[in-house]
Amino acid sequence: MQTITVGPARIREAVTMREAIDAVRAGFRDLAAGEFEMPTRTALRDGQFLVMSAHHRATASAMIKTLSLNFARTPAITGTVVWTETGRVDGLVADAGAVTTLRTGAAVGVATDLLAPADAGCLTLIGAGAQAPDQVRAVHAVRPLRELTVVATDPRRAEKLAEALAPELPGTQLRTATDAEAAVAEADIVCCATNTSDPLFSASALPARVHVNAIGSFRPTMRELPDELLAHSTVVIDELDAILAESGEILHALEAGALTRHDLTELGTALTTPDAPRSERTVFKSVGVAMQDWAIARLLADKFLA
């Protein structure tokens, strides 16, 4: 028996964003079908340490991720993803930072492919941290981008991210901005990847037809989206128990009466009803669930374990 260790560079070389999106999409379908045993994650020190686990019944495989979060350091996400399967003797340990950003992007790719207008191609990304690049890559994989605006309170961070992504986005018009309210006005897709505790923009700032992804907030005290947007949008979430435990914007909207639980549709369920009626504005809210990490870990296991 041996354990294979896979670092960030090898993860990036081994798994394309399109592969990640396809794997996470299949995972959400299996989650909806009851194929996973997946406890709500353990959060310690107000979310600075997280432990997540998932068991996929059909393959008798399991994944455990432990990580620490510190937005004041680089990298902000550190930890390990451990993969085991009853049919394989060897195990796999992967870098949690690379797996987390890749699987979070992939979930956004799945949701954007399902919910965004077919002709969408103008993305406003709010946030320029560790999660931001894979948000762009995932959206671009399912809706080739004509325009990208990167919004950050520090203009240098926005410019640095735009420059880093430019080689991957030939033909895409790149801009940077510091005013989120103004930057979302012409977007048909918006991605929010911040750790704010206050909404990033007002609902009135958005176009009438827009898809919004919000992945930054993962604690009840964090909130990227306003109640008014959630009240007048089709709202899709990753998993109900996780959302009710951790999503500040959903909890705030429920308490304010802007939403009810019946207004929330899990992504796995939405994938089984792709033609269901939706409003002109759609929202995907994700706090991240262990199944997504399992999906990426399984890809890595298939590539690196005999």
Short mmCIF file of C-alpha atoms in Angstrom, two decimals:
data_model
loop_
_atom_site.label_atom_id
_atom_site.label_comp_id
_atom_site.label_asym_id
_atom_site.label_seq_id
_atom_site.Cartn_x
_atom_site.Cartn_y
_atom_site.Cartn_z
CA MET A 1 0.00 0.00 0.00
CA GLN A 2 1.15 3.50 -0.76
CA THR A 3 -0.27 7.00 -0.44
CA ILE A 4 0.08 9.35 -3.38
CA THR A 5 0.43 13.03 -2.51
CA VAL A 6 -0.75 15.53 -5.13
CA GLY A 7 0.24 19.18 -4.84
CA PRO A 8 -1.39 22.25 -6.41
CA ALA A 9 0.60 22.22 -9.66
CA ARG A 10 -0.11 18.55 -10.36
CA ILE A 11 -3.82 19.06 -9.61
CA ARG A 12 -3.96 21.87 -12.16
CA GLU A 13 -2.12 19.83 -14.74
CA ALA A 14 -4.31 16.77 -14.22
CA VAL A 15 -7.83 18.25 -14.09
CA THR A 16 -9.29 20.72 -16.57
CA MET A 17 -12.11 23.03 -15.58
CA ARG A 18 -14.43 21.27 -18.03
CA GLU A 19 -13.65 17.91 -16.39
CA ALA A 20 -14.25 19.43 -12.97
CA ILE A 21 -17.61 20.88 -14.04
CA ASP A 22 -18.76 17.57 -15.51
CA ALA A 23 -17.69 15.68 -12.37
CA VAL A 24 -19.38 18.12 -9.99
CA ARG A 25 -22.56 18.13 -12.12
CA ALA A 26 -22.73 14.34 -11.87
CA GLY A 27 -22.09 14.64 -8.15
CA PHE A 28 -25.01 17.03 -7.65
CA ARG A 29 -27.28 14.62 -9.49
CA ASP A 30 -26.15 11.77 -7.23
CA LEU A 31 -26.60 13.98 -4.17
CA ALA A 32 -30.21 14.62 -5.17
CA ALA A 33 -30.69 10.89 -5.74
CA GLY A 34 -29.55 10.10 -2.19
CA GLU A 35 -26.27 8.46 -3.19
CA PHE A 36 -24.20 10.35 -0.61
CA GLU A 37 -23.77 10.09 3.12
CA MET A 38 -22.67 13.65 3.87
CA PRO A 39 -22.76 15.22 7.34
CA THR A 40 -22.95 18.99 7.64
CA ARG A 41 -19.39 20.21 7.96
CA THR A 42 -17.78 20.98 11.28
CA ALA A 43 -16.73 24.62 11.73
CA LEU A 44 -14.33 25.56 14.50
CA ARG A 45 -13.15 28.97 15.69
CA ASP A 46 -16.00 30.70 13.82
CA GLY A 47 -15.16 29.01 10.53
CA GLN A 48 -11.37 29.37 10.61
CA PHE A 49 -11.05 25.57 10.70
CA LEU A 50 -13.37 23.34 8.67
CA VAL A 51 -13.79 19.56 8.47
CA MET A 52 -15.88 18.02 5.67
CA SER A 53 -16.59 14.41 4.74
CA ALA A 54 -18.57 12.49 2.14
CA HIS A 55 -19.23 8.82 1.38
CA HIS A 56 -20.46 7.82 -2.07
CA ARG A 57 -22.47 4.65 -1.66
CA ALA A 58 -22.34 3.50 -5.29
CA THR A 59 -18.52 3.46 -5.44
CA ALA A 60 -17.82 2.71 -1.75
CA SER A 61 -15.44 5.66 -1.71
CA ALA A 62 -14.97 8.40 0.85
CA MET A 63 -13.31 11.79 1.16
CA ILE A 64 -12.32 13.81 4.22
CA LYS A 65 -11.09 17.40 3.94
CA THR A 66 -9.57 19.46 6.71
CA LEU A 67 -8.56 23.05 6.11
CA SER A 68 -7.81 26.34 7.76
CA LEU A 69 -8.87 29.75 6.46
CA ASN A 70 -6.98 32.98 7.01
CA PHE A 71 -7.67 35.78 4.55
CA ALA A 72 -4.74 37.78 5.90
CA ARG A 73 -2.21 35.26 4.57
CA THR A 74 -1.25 33.79 1.20
CA PRO A 75 -2.48 31.20 0.47
CA ALA A 76 -5.70 31.85 2.39
CA ILE A 77 -6.74 28.17 2.25
CA THR A 78 -4.43 25.41 3.51
CA GLY A 79 -5.10 21.80 4.37
CA THR A 80 -5.54 18.32 2.93
CA VAL A 81 -8.08 16.21 1.07
CA VAL A 82 -7.81 12.49 1.80
CA TRP A 83 -9.39 9.93 -0.56
CA THR A 84 -10.01 6.24 0.13
CA GLU A 85 -11.95 3.54 -1.71
CA THR A 86 -12.66 -0.04 -0.70
CA GLY A 87 -11.71 -1.31 -4.16
CA ARG A 88 -8.27 0.30 -4.13
CA VAL A 89 -5.37 -0.45 -1.83
CA ASP A 90 -3.60 2.88 -2.42
CA GLY A 91 -4.81 6.18 -1.03
CA LEU A 92 -4.52 9.78 -2.14
CA VAL A 93 -3.81 13.02 -0.31
CA ALA A 94 -4.35 16.27 -2.23
CA ASP A 95 -3.80 19.95 -1.51
CA ALA A 96 -7.04 21.35 -0.08
CA GLY A 97 -6.48 24.86 -1.43
CA ALA A 98 -6.34 23.79 -5.07
CA VAL A 99 -9.20 21.32 -4.67
CA THR A 100 -11.39 23.91 -2.93
CA THR A 101 -10.99 26.67 -5.51
CA LEU A 102 -11.40 24.20 -8.38
CA ARG A 103 -14.53 22.54 -6.99
CA THR A 104 -16.09 25.90 -6.03
CA GLY A 105 -15.52 27.17 -9.54
CA ALA A 106 -16.92 23.95 -10.97
CA ALA A 107 -20.16 24.31 -8.99
CA VAL A 108 -20.54 27.84 -10.35
CA GLY A 109 -19.93 26.46 -13.84
CA VAL A 110 -22.72 23.90 -13.36
CA ALA A 111 -25.15 26.53 -12.07
CA THR A 112 -24.23 29.11 -14.70
CA ASP A 113 -24.65 26.58 -17.49
CA LEU A 114 -28.11 25.74 -16.17
CA LEU A 115 -29.38 29.20 -15.22
CA ALA A 116 -27.61 31.93 -17.20
CA PRO A 117 -29.04 33.15 -20.52
CA ALA A 118 -27.69 31.15 -23.44
CA ASP A 119 -26.20 34.29 -25.01
CA ALA A 120 -24.63 35.61 -21.81
CA GLY A 121 -21.01 36.67 -22.14
CA CYS A 122 -20.46 39.73 -19.96
CA LEU A 123 -19.19 38.84 -16.49
CA THR A 124 -18.63 41.13 -13.52
CA LEU A 125 -16.48 39.44 -10.89
CA ILE A 126 -16.51 41.04 -7.44
CA GLY A 127 -13.47 39.97 -5.45
CA ALA A 128 -9.87 39.28 -6.42
CA GLY A 129 -8.84 36.70 -3.84
CA ALA A 130 -7.95 33.03 -4.05
CA GLN A 131 -11.38 31.90 -5.30
CA ALA A 132 -11.64 34.53 -8.02
CA PRO A 133 -9.63 33.00 -10.91
CA ASP A 134 -11.58 29.75 -10.95
CA GLN A 135 -14.85 31.67 -10.91
CA VAL A 136 -13.83 33.24 -14.21
CA ARG A 137 -12.51 29.99 -15.67
CA ALA A 138 -15.71 28.15 -14.81
CA VAL A 139 -18.04 30.77 -16.28
CA HIS A 140 -15.85 31.03 -19.39
CA ALA A 141 -16.04 27.24 -19.84
CA VAL A 142 -19.83 27.32 -20.16
CA ARG A 143 -20.46 30.88 -21.44
CA PRO A 144 -17.47 32.13 -23.48
CA LEU A 145 -16.76 35.63 -22.25
CA ARG A 146 -16.87 38.70 -24.43
CA GLU A 147 -16.28 41.07 -21.51
CA LEU A 148 -14.86 40.68 -18.00
CA THR A 149 -14.87 43.37 -15.32
CA VAL A 150 -12.91 42.62 -12.14
CA VAL A 151 -14.03 44.63 -9.12
CA ALA A 152 -11.89 45.03 -6.02
CA THR A 153 -11.50 47.73 -3.41
CA ASP A 154 -7.76 47.66 -4.13
CA PRO A 155 -7.30 48.58 -7.82
CA ARG A 156 -3.89 46.91 -7.92
CA ARG A 157 -5.37 43.54 -6.98
CA ALA A 158 -8.01 43.82 -9.70
CA GLU A 159 -5.40 44.78 -12.28
CA LYS A 160 -3.08 41.95 -11.23
CA LEU A 161 -5.87 39.38 -11.55
CA ALA A 162 -6.99 40.70 -14.94
CA GLU A 163 -3.41 40.55 -16.22
CA ALA A 164 -2.98 36.98 -14.93
CA LEU A 165 -6.20 35.82 -16.63
CA ALA A 166 -5.61 37.62 -19.93
CA PRO A 167 -3.69 34.76 -21.63
CA GLU A 168 -6.62 32.42 -20.89
CA LEU A 169 -9.19 34.84 -22.34
CA PRO A 170 -8.10 35.73 -25.87
CA GLY A 171 -10.55 38.13 -27.47
CA THR A 172 -12.20 39.04 -24.16
CA GLN A 173 -12.37 42.72 -23.28
CA LEU A 174 -10.91 43.15 -19.79
CA ARG A 175 -11.68 45.98 -17.38
CA THR A 176 -11.17 46.71 -13.70
CA ALA A 177 -13.29 48.75 -11.32
CA THR A 178 -13.68 49.65 -7.65
CA ASP A 179 -17.43 50.45 -7.65
CA ALA A 180 -19.47 47.23 -7.59
CA GLU A 181 -22.79 49.08 -7.90
CA ALA A 182 -21.76 50.60 -11.22
CA ALA A 183 -19.92 47.52 -12.48
CA VAL A 184 -22.92 45.17 -12.31
CA ALA A 185 -25.17 47.45 -14.37
CA GLU A 186 -24.19 46.01 -17.76
CA ALA A 187 -23.43 42.44 -16.70
CA ASP A 188 -25.49 39.41 -17.63
CA ILE A 189 -23.51 37.25 -15.17
CA VAL A 190 -22.21 38.38 -11.77
CA CYS A 191 -19.89 36.35 -9.53
CA CYS A 192 -19.42 37.38 -5.90
CA ALA A 193 -16.33 35.99 -4.17
CA THR A 194 -15.76 38.16 -1.09
CA ASN A 195 -15.84 37.83 2.69
CA THR A 196 -18.07 40.85 3.25
CA SER A 197 -20.75 41.08 5.92
CA ASP A 198 -22.81 43.63 3.95
CA PRO A 199 -24.48 43.30 0.53
CA LEU A 200 -22.16 44.24 -2.31
CA PHE A 201 -24.78 46.07 -4.42
CA SER A 202 -28.47 46.92 -4.46
CA ALA A 203 -30.95 44.88 -6.46
CA SER A 204 -31.86 47.97 -8.46
CA ALA A 205 -28.29 48.21 -9.78
CA LEU A 206 -28.67 44.95 -11.71
CA PRO A 207 -30.11 44.53 -15.21
CA ALA A 208 -33.58 43.05 -15.52
CA ARG A 209 -32.11 39.79 -16.88
CA VAL A 210 -29.06 38.53 -15.00
CA HIS A 211 -27.62 35.46 -13.31
CA VAL A 212 -25.78 35.95 -10.00
CA ASN A 213 -23.43 33.47 -8.32
CA ALA A 214 -22.52 34.06 -4.67
CA ILE A 215 -19.83 31.85 -3.15
CA GLY A 216 -17.91 34.10 -0.79
CA SER A 217 -19.96 34.03 2.41
CA PHE A 218 -19.89 30.79 4.39
CA ARG A 219 -20.90 31.91 7.90
CA PRO A 220 -24.21 33.32 9.21
CA THR A 221 -22.48 36.66 9.87
CA MET A 222 -21.43 37.04 6.20
CA ARG A 223 -23.69 38.39 3.48
CA GLU A 224 -23.01 39.29 -0.17
CA LEU A 225 -26.54 39.67 -1.58
CA PRO A 226 -29.47 41.95 -0.67
CA ASP A 227 -32.85 40.61 0.42
CA GLU A 228 -34.63 42.34 -2.45
CA LEU A 229 -32.64 40.43 -5.06
CA LEU A 230 -33.40 37.10 -3.40
CA ALA A 231 -37.08 37.98 -3.02
CA HIS A 232 -37.52 38.57 -6.77
CA SER A 233 -35.26 35.88 -8.23
CA THR A 234 -35.27 32.16 -8.82
CA VAL A 235 -32.94 30.99 -6.03
CA VAL A 236 -30.93 27.78 -6.42
CA ILE A 237 -28.68 26.53 -3.61
CA ASP A 238 -26.12 23.78 -3.25
CA GLU A 239 -27.67 21.88 -0.31
CA LEU A 240 -30.44 22.95 2.07
CA ASP A 241 -29.01 21.82 5.41
CA ALA A 242 -25.66 23.45 4.68
CA ILE A 243 -27.32 26.67 3.54
CA LEU A 244 -29.53 26.89 6.62
CA ALA A 245 -26.49 26.38 8.83
CA GLU A 246 -24.10 28.78 7.13
CA SER A 247 -25.50 31.18 4.53
CA GLY A 248 -25.88 34.65 6.00
CA GLU A 249 -27.79 36.07 3.04
CA ILE A 250 -30.33 33.23 2.95
CA LEU A 251 -30.81 33.28 6.72
CA HIS A 252 -31.27 37.06 6.68
CA ALA A 253 -33.80 36.87 3.84
CA LEU A 254 -35.74 34.10 5.60
CA GLU A 255 -35.87 36.08 8.84
CA ALA A 256 -36.97 39.21 6.98
CA GLY A 257 -39.74 37.33 5.17
CA ALA A 258 -38.19 37.96 1.76
CA LEU A 259 -37.89 34.19 1.21
CA THR A 260 -39.41 30.96 2.45
CA ARG A 261 -37.79 27.55 2.41
CA HIS A 262 -40.12 26.63 -0.45
CA ASP A 263 -38.41 29.31 -2.57
CA LEU A 264 -35.10 27.42 -2.38
CA THR A 265 -34.27 24.73 -4.92
CA GLU A 266 -31.23 22.51 -4.54
CA LEU A 267 -28.98 22.40 -7.59
CA GLY A 268 -29.27 18.63 -7.95
CA THR A 269 -33.05 18.93 -8.10
CA ALA A 270 -32.84 21.84 -10.56
CA LEU A 271 -30.66 19.74 -12.86
CA THR A 272 -33.44 17.16 -13.12
CA THR A 273 -35.95 19.83 -14.19
CA PRO A 274 -33.95 22.04 -16.59
CA ASP A 275 -37.07 23.43 -18.25
CA ALA A 276 -38.80 24.53 -15.05
CA PRO A 277 -40.15 28.12 -15.16
CA ARG A 278 -37.67 30.71 -13.88
CA SER A 279 -37.69 34.45 -13.37
CA GLU A 280 -35.52 36.80 -15.43
CA ARG A 281 -33.15 37.04 -12.49
CA THR A 282 -31.56 33.86 -11.16
CA VAL A 283 -29.27 33.35 -8.16
CA PHE A 284 -27.00 30.48 -7.22
CA LYS A 285 -25.95 30.58 -3.58
CA SER A 286 -23.27 28.13 -2.47
CA VAL A 287 -21.48 27.61 0.82
CA GLY A 288 -19.70 24.54 -0.55
CA VAL A 289 -20.45 20.91 0.30
CA ALA A 290 -18.21 17.88 0.70
CA MET A 291 -19.62 16.15 -2.37
CA GLN A 292 -17.83 18.72 -4.54
CA ASP A 293 -14.48 17.87 -2.94
CA TRP A 294 -15.28 14.17 -3.37
CA ALA A 295 -15.91 14.75 -7.09
CA ILE A 296 -12.51 16.36 -7.63
CA ALA A 297 -10.76 13.80 -5.42
CA ARG A 298 -12.32 10.99 -7.45
CA LEU A 299 -10.97 12.54 -10.66
CA LEU A 300 -7.52 12.69 -9.10
CA ALA A 301 -7.77 9.12 -7.84
CA ASP A 302 -8.71 7.89 -11.31
CA LYS A 303 -5.69 9.70 -12.76
CA PHE A 304 -3.04 8.95 -10.13
CA LEU A 305 -3.98 5.60 -8.53
CA ALA A 306 -3.62 2.29 -10.31
#
